Amino acid sequence: MSTPDYSIEQTIHAQGFRRVVGVDEVGRGPLAGPVTAAAVILDPAHIPEGLNDSKKLTPKKRAAALEALLASAEVSVAHASVEEIDELNILRASHLAMMRAIQGLSTPPDYALIDGNLLPRDLTLPAHAVIKGDALSLSIAAASIAAKIRRDEVMAALAQQFPGYGWEKNAGYPSKQHREALQDLGITPHHRRSFKPVHNILYQQKNLSD
């Protein structure tokens, strides 16, 4: 199993780019909640230990990593709403969240490393897409950690308002509890109406009422 390193960033630094930002998003698959992106510029002299793809870290290690990042790196987190997801589609909404995260940095970066195989079409600075970037680039791995934690916090807060869906555990992903709650409790304002399981329930309800 490969772990991310700083070699991609070093190659870009060698080309004269100083402020290299890693960008990743979390939450493309859930049926509910926003999609969340983070942009992180690491300080090459103070890279925290233990950075990895957020999915490979325990919650405790993720929390420790984010604390270290907030003390040593530039971190910006942003969201795209359920309404934006339904209006734009999930890919474009993910890219919108990425752009907002980049724009939220205190000083603009020189170069962006974007997780995935496509660059946001509104991105104007030099950049390249890195497939499975959170397993290759420490900057992207750092962004995956920040985005994951902040989105989980949003879903835990929404779970207080809408109990029964298990969002504090499943973060809006289609777990058994979440799918059953959709049928039993109905659709909330935080559900993505363009996503098939939610769309199908709305369609059934419309047919029953007609």
mmCIF file of C-alpha atoms in Angstrom:
data_model
loop_
_atom_site.group_PDB
_atom_site.id
_atom_site.type_symbol
_atom_site.label_atom_id
_atom_site.label_comp_id
_atom_site.label_asym_id
_atom_site.label_seq_id
_atom_site.Cartn_x
_atom_site.Cartn_y
_atom_site.Cartn_z
ATOM 1 C CA MET A 1 0.000 0.000 0.000
ATOM 2 C CA SER A 2 1.514 3.297 -1.049
ATOM 3 C CA THR A 3 1.397 6.269 1.283
ATOM 4 C CA PRO A 4 1.345 9.857 0.029
ATOM 5 C CA ASP A 5 4.556 11.863 -0.096
ATOM 6 C CA TYR A 6 5.695 15.357 -1.074
ATOM 7 C CA SER A 7 7.399 14.455 -4.369
ATOM 8 C CA ILE A 8 4.722 15.910 -6.689
ATOM 9 C CA GLU A 9 4.856 19.192 -4.767
ATOM 10 C CA GLN A 10 8.680 19.212 -4.882
ATOM 11 C CA THR A 11 8.607 18.792 -8.676
ATOM 12 C CA ILE A 12 6.252 21.787 -8.949
ATOM 13 C CA HIS A 13 8.388 23.844 -6.526
ATOM 14 C CA ALA A 14 11.385 23.109 -8.772
ATOM 15 C CA GLN A 15 9.476 24.773 -11.649
ATOM 16 C CA GLY A 16 9.282 28.008 -9.658
ATOM 17 C CA PHE A 17 5.828 27.650 -8.068
ATOM 18 C CA ARG A 18 6.014 28.373 -4.347
ATOM 19 C CA ARG A 19 2.466 28.126 -3.029
ATOM 20 C CA VAL A 20 1.142 24.720 -4.056
ATOM 21 C CA VAL A 21 -2.363 23.915 -2.848
ATOM 22 C CA GLY A 22 -3.821 20.423 -2.523
ATOM 23 C CA VAL A 23 -7.590 20.219 -3.049
ATOM 24 C CA ASP A 24 -9.973 17.353 -2.322
ATOM 25 C CA GLU A 25 -13.688 16.895 -1.762
ATOM 26 C CA VAL A 26 -15.781 14.625 0.415
ATOM 27 C CA GLY A 27 -19.418 13.702 0.053
ATOM 28 C CA ARG A 28 -20.129 12.892 -3.579
ATOM 29 C CA GLY A 29 -21.941 9.657 -2.704
ATOM 30 C CA PRO A 30 -24.341 10.551 0.148
ATOM 31 C CA LEU A 31 -28.069 10.977 -0.303
ATOM 32 C CA ALA A 32 -28.133 13.961 2.051
ATOM 33 C CA GLY A 33 -26.058 16.963 3.033
ATOM 34 C CA PRO A 34 -23.623 19.225 1.215
ATOM 35 C CA VAL A 35 -20.525 18.274 -0.706
ATOM 36 C CA THR A 36 -17.471 19.641 1.081
ATOM 37 C CA ALA A 37 -14.020 20.560 -0.244
ATOM 38 C CA ALA A 38 -10.801 21.619 1.410
ATOM 39 C CA ALA A 39 -7.739 23.440 0.089
ATOM 40 C CA VAL A 40 -4.473 23.047 1.992
ATOM 41 C CA ILE A 41 -1.069 24.660 1.481
ATOM 42 C CA LEU A 42 1.532 22.790 3.512
ATOM 43 C CA ASP A 43 4.632 24.422 4.929
ATOM 44 C CA PRO A 44 7.413 22.211 3.475
ATOM 45 C CA ALA A 45 9.483 22.745 6.641
ATOM 46 C CA HIS A 46 6.632 21.732 8.981
ATOM 47 C CA ILE A 47 4.643 18.875 7.445
ATOM 48 C CA PRO A 48 2.706 17.041 10.177
ATOM 49 C CA GLU A 49 3.384 13.341 10.728
ATOM 50 C CA GLY A 50 0.739 10.794 9.854
ATOM 51 C CA LEU A 51 -0.969 12.488 6.904
ATOM 52 C CA ASN A 52 -2.784 9.996 4.699
ATOM 53 C CA ASP A 53 -5.981 9.524 2.728
ATOM 54 C CA SER A 54 -8.685 10.332 5.309
ATOM 55 C CA LYS A 55 -10.393 6.973 4.633
ATOM 56 C CA LYS A 56 -7.281 5.159 5.878
ATOM 57 C CA LEU A 57 -7.136 6.993 9.220
ATOM 58 C CA THR A 58 -9.094 6.347 12.406
ATOM 59 C CA PRO A 59 -11.269 9.230 13.654
ATOM 60 C CA LYS A 60 -8.729 9.860 16.433
ATOM 61 C CA LYS A 61 -5.802 10.052 13.980
ATOM 62 C CA ARG A 62 -7.800 12.275 11.632
ATOM 63 C CA ALA A 63 -8.586 14.683 14.464
ATOM 64 C CA ALA A 64 -4.925 14.805 15.548
ATOM 65 C CA ALA A 65 -3.840 15.389 11.935
ATOM 66 C CA LEU A 66 -6.286 18.265 11.472
ATOM 67 C CA GLU A 67 -5.159 19.880 14.718
ATOM 68 C CA ALA A 68 -1.546 19.704 13.503
ATOM 69 C CA LEU A 69 -2.554 21.089 10.088
ATOM 70 C CA LEU A 70 -4.405 24.043 11.586
ATOM 71 C CA ALA A 71 -1.241 24.887 13.546
ATOM 72 C CA SER A 72 1.220 24.573 10.644
ATOM 73 C CA ALA A 73 -0.569 24.876 7.271
ATOM 74 C CA GLU A 74 -3.067 27.101 5.483
ATOM 75 C CA VAL A 75 -6.447 25.383 5.488
ATOM 76 C CA SER A 76 -9.698 26.500 3.855
ATOM 77 C CA VAL A 77 -12.941 24.474 3.805
ATOM 78 C CA ALA A 78 -16.074 25.239 1.770
ATOM 79 C CA HIS A 79 -19.342 23.579 0.781
ATOM 80 C CA ALA A 80 -21.822 23.356 -2.053
ATOM 81 C CA SER A 81 -25.415 22.994 -0.886
ATOM 82 C CA VAL A 82 -27.982 20.304 -1.608
ATOM 83 C CA GLU A 83 -29.808 22.831 -3.818
ATOM 84 C CA GLU A 84 -26.610 23.444 -5.813
ATOM 85 C CA ILE A 85 -26.013 19.694 -6.141
ATOM 86 C CA ASP A 86 -29.530 19.194 -7.512
ATOM 87 C CA GLU A 87 -29.241 22.179 -9.836
ATOM 88 C CA LEU A 88 -25.722 21.650 -11.196
ATOM 89 C CA ASN A 89 -25.092 17.871 -10.742
ATOM 90 C CA ILE A 90 -22.723 16.381 -8.182
ATOM 91 C CA LEU A 91 -19.514 16.771 -10.228
ATOM 92 C CA ARG A 92 -20.070 20.482 -10.921
ATOM 93 C CA ALA A 93 -21.145 21.081 -7.323
ATOM 94 C CA SER A 94 -17.959 19.336 -6.114
ATOM 95 C CA HIS A 95 -15.911 21.634 -8.335
ATOM 96 C CA LEU A 96 -17.845 24.656 -7.030
ATOM 97 C CA ALA A 97 -16.959 23.660 -3.454
ATOM 98 C CA MET A 98 -13.308 23.238 -4.534
ATOM 99 C CA MET A 99 -13.246 26.701 -6.086
ATOM 100 C CA ARG A 100 -14.758 28.211 -2.936
ATOM 101 C CA ALA A 101 -12.144 26.459 -0.780
ATOM 102 C CA ILE A 102 -9.296 27.797 -2.953
ATOM 103 C CA GLN A 103 -10.789 31.302 -2.881
ATOM 104 C CA GLY A 104 -11.070 31.084 0.908
ATOM 105 C CA LEU A 105 -7.289 30.906 1.372
ATOM 106 C CA SER A 106 -5.786 34.073 2.845
ATOM 107 C CA THR A 107 -3.292 34.385 -0.046
ATOM 108 C CA PRO A 108 -3.926 32.964 -3.538
ATOM 109 C CA PRO A 109 -1.897 29.848 -4.428
ATOM 110 C CA ASP A 110 0.432 29.633 -7.446
ATOM 111 C CA TYR A 111 -0.490 26.087 -8.439
ATOM 112 C CA ALA A 112 -3.261 23.607 -7.597
ATOM 113 C CA LEU A 113 -3.222 19.830 -7.286
ATOM 114 C CA ILE A 114 -6.825 18.664 -7.707
ATOM 115 C CA ASP A 115 -7.880 15.169 -6.647
ATOM 116 C CA GLY A 116 -9.590 13.276 -9.464
ATOM 117 C CA ASN A 117 -9.361 13.248 -13.247
ATOM 118 C CA LEU A 118 -10.949 16.611 -14.073
ATOM 119 C CA LEU A 119 -10.095 20.201 -13.227
ATOM 120 C CA PRO A 120 -12.857 22.647 -12.267
ATOM 121 C CA ARG A 121 -13.642 24.539 -15.464
ATOM 122 C CA ASP A 122 -13.534 27.924 -13.691
ATOM 123 C CA LEU A 123 -9.999 27.337 -12.380
ATOM 124 C CA THR A 124 -7.619 29.928 -13.826
ATOM 125 C CA LEU A 125 -4.348 29.155 -12.040
ATOM 126 C CA PRO A 126 -1.881 26.479 -13.247
ATOM 127 C CA ALA A 127 -3.036 23.063 -12.055
ATOM 128 C CA HIS A 128 -3.261 19.412 -12.754
ATOM 129 C CA ALA A 129 -5.644 16.651 -11.771
ATOM 130 C CA VAL A 130 -4.168 13.765 -9.791
ATOM 131 C CA ILE A 131 -6.103 10.493 -9.935
ATOM 132 C CA LYS A 132 -6.211 8.935 -6.451
ATOM 133 C CA GLY A 133 -4.374 12.067 -5.331
ATOM 134 C CA ASP A 134 -5.130 11.516 -1.651
ATOM 135 C CA ALA A 135 -2.964 8.365 -1.800
ATOM 136 C CA LEU A 136 -0.121 10.131 -3.682
ATOM 137 C CA SER A 137 0.149 13.770 -2.574
ATOM 138 C CA LEU A 138 0.513 14.899 1.041
ATOM 139 C CA SER A 139 -1.213 18.188 0.217
ATOM 140 C CA ILE A 140 -4.251 16.400 -1.217
ATOM 141 C CA ALA A 141 -4.268 13.913 1.681
ATOM 142 C CA ALA A 142 -4.280 16.872 4.080
ATOM 143 C CA ALA A 143 -7.243 18.353 2.194
ATOM 144 C CA SER A 144 -9.105 15.037 2.370
ATOM 145 C CA ILE A 145 -8.717 15.033 6.171
ATOM 146 C CA ALA A 146 -9.967 18.604 6.615
ATOM 147 C CA ALA A 147 -12.928 18.089 4.270
ATOM 148 C CA LYS A 148 -13.943 14.786 5.888
ATOM 149 C CA ILE A 149 -13.904 16.135 9.442
ATOM 150 C CA ARG A 150 -15.744 19.348 8.630
ATOM 151 C CA ARG A 151 -18.424 17.541 6.606
ATOM 152 C CA ASP A 152 -18.913 14.949 9.367
ATOM 153 C CA GLU A 153 -19.434 17.844 11.791
ATOM 154 C CA VAL A 154 -22.110 19.333 9.529
ATOM 155 C CA MET A 155 -23.917 15.985 9.279
ATOM 156 C CA ALA A 156 -23.749 15.410 13.052
ATOM 157 C CA ALA A 157 -25.355 18.831 13.586
ATOM 158 C CA LEU A 158 -28.080 18.066 11.020
ATOM 159 C CA ALA A 159 -28.697 14.721 12.758
ATOM 160 C CA GLN A 160 -29.718 16.656 15.882
ATOM 161 C CA GLN A 161 -32.407 18.442 13.867
ATOM 162 C CA PHE A 162 -33.513 15.348 11.939
ATOM 163 C CA PRO A 163 -33.044 12.296 14.201
ATOM 164 C CA GLY A 164 -33.628 8.782 12.957
ATOM 165 C CA TYR A 165 -31.604 8.851 9.733
ATOM 166 C CA GLY A 166 -28.318 8.052 11.468
ATOM 167 C CA TRP A 167 -26.426 10.929 9.866
ATOM 168 C CA GLU A 168 -24.155 11.204 12.913
ATOM 169 C CA LYS A 169 -22.873 7.713 11.956
ATOM 170 C CA ASN A 170 -23.443 7.367 8.205
ATOM 171 C CA ALA A 171 -22.783 11.037 7.240
ATOM 172 C CA GLY A 172 -25.701 10.868 4.812
ATOM 173 C CA TYR A 173 -24.463 7.820 2.900
ATOM 174 C CA PRO A 174 -27.139 5.242 1.976
ATOM 175 C CA SER A 175 -26.738 2.879 4.936
ATOM 176 C CA LYS A 176 -29.520 0.429 5.809
ATOM 177 C CA GLN A 177 -30.755 2.714 8.602
ATOM 178 C CA HIS A 178 -30.765 5.728 6.301
ATOM 179 C CA ARG A 179 -32.637 3.930 3.498
ATOM 180 C CA GLU A 180 -35.240 2.583 5.929
ATOM 181 C CA ALA A 181 -35.681 6.033 7.530
ATOM 182 C CA LEU A 182 -36.278 7.532 4.079
ATOM 183 C CA GLN A 183 -39.233 5.188 3.670
ATOM 184 C CA ASP A 184 -40.514 5.510 7.271
ATOM 185 C CA LEU A 185 -39.796 9.165 8.104
ATOM 186 C CA GLY A 186 -39.802 10.696 4.646
ATOM 187 C CA ILE A 187 -37.570 13.116 2.800
ATOM 188 C CA THR A 188 -36.023 16.121 4.586
ATOM 189 C CA PRO A 189 -34.944 19.466 3.098
ATOM 190 C CA HIS A 190 -31.362 18.148 3.296
ATOM 191 C CA HIS A 191 -31.921 15.215 0.934
ATOM 192 C CA ARG A 192 -30.588 15.376 -2.621
ATOM 193 C CA ARG A 193 -33.678 15.149 -4.777
ATOM 194 C CA SER A 194 -31.688 14.406 -7.943
ATOM 195 C CA PHE A 195 -30.213 11.232 -6.411
ATOM 196 C CA LYS A 196 -32.034 8.099 -7.515
ATOM 197 C CA PRO A 197 -33.228 6.620 -4.169
ATOM 198 C CA VAL A 198 -34.657 10.010 -3.121
ATOM 199 C CA HIS A 199 -36.006 10.791 -6.588
ATOM 200 C CA ASN A 200 -37.750 7.401 -6.730
ATOM 201 C CA ILE A 201 -39.566 7.995 -3.419
ATOM 202 C CA LEU A 202 -40.716 11.430 -4.604
ATOM 203 C CA TYR A 203 -41.903 9.862 -7.853
ATOM 204 C CA GLN A 204 -43.856 7.176 -5.952
ATOM 205 C CA GLN A 205 -45.432 9.817 -3.698
ATOM 206 C CA LYS A 206 -46.427 11.921 -6.707
ATOM 207 C CA ASN A 207 -48.067 8.923 -8.396
ATOM 208 C CA LEU A 208 -49.976 8.065 -5.211
ATOM 209 C CA SER A 209 -51.282 11.608 -4.878
ATOM 210 C CA ASP A 210 -52.297 11.969 -8.539
#
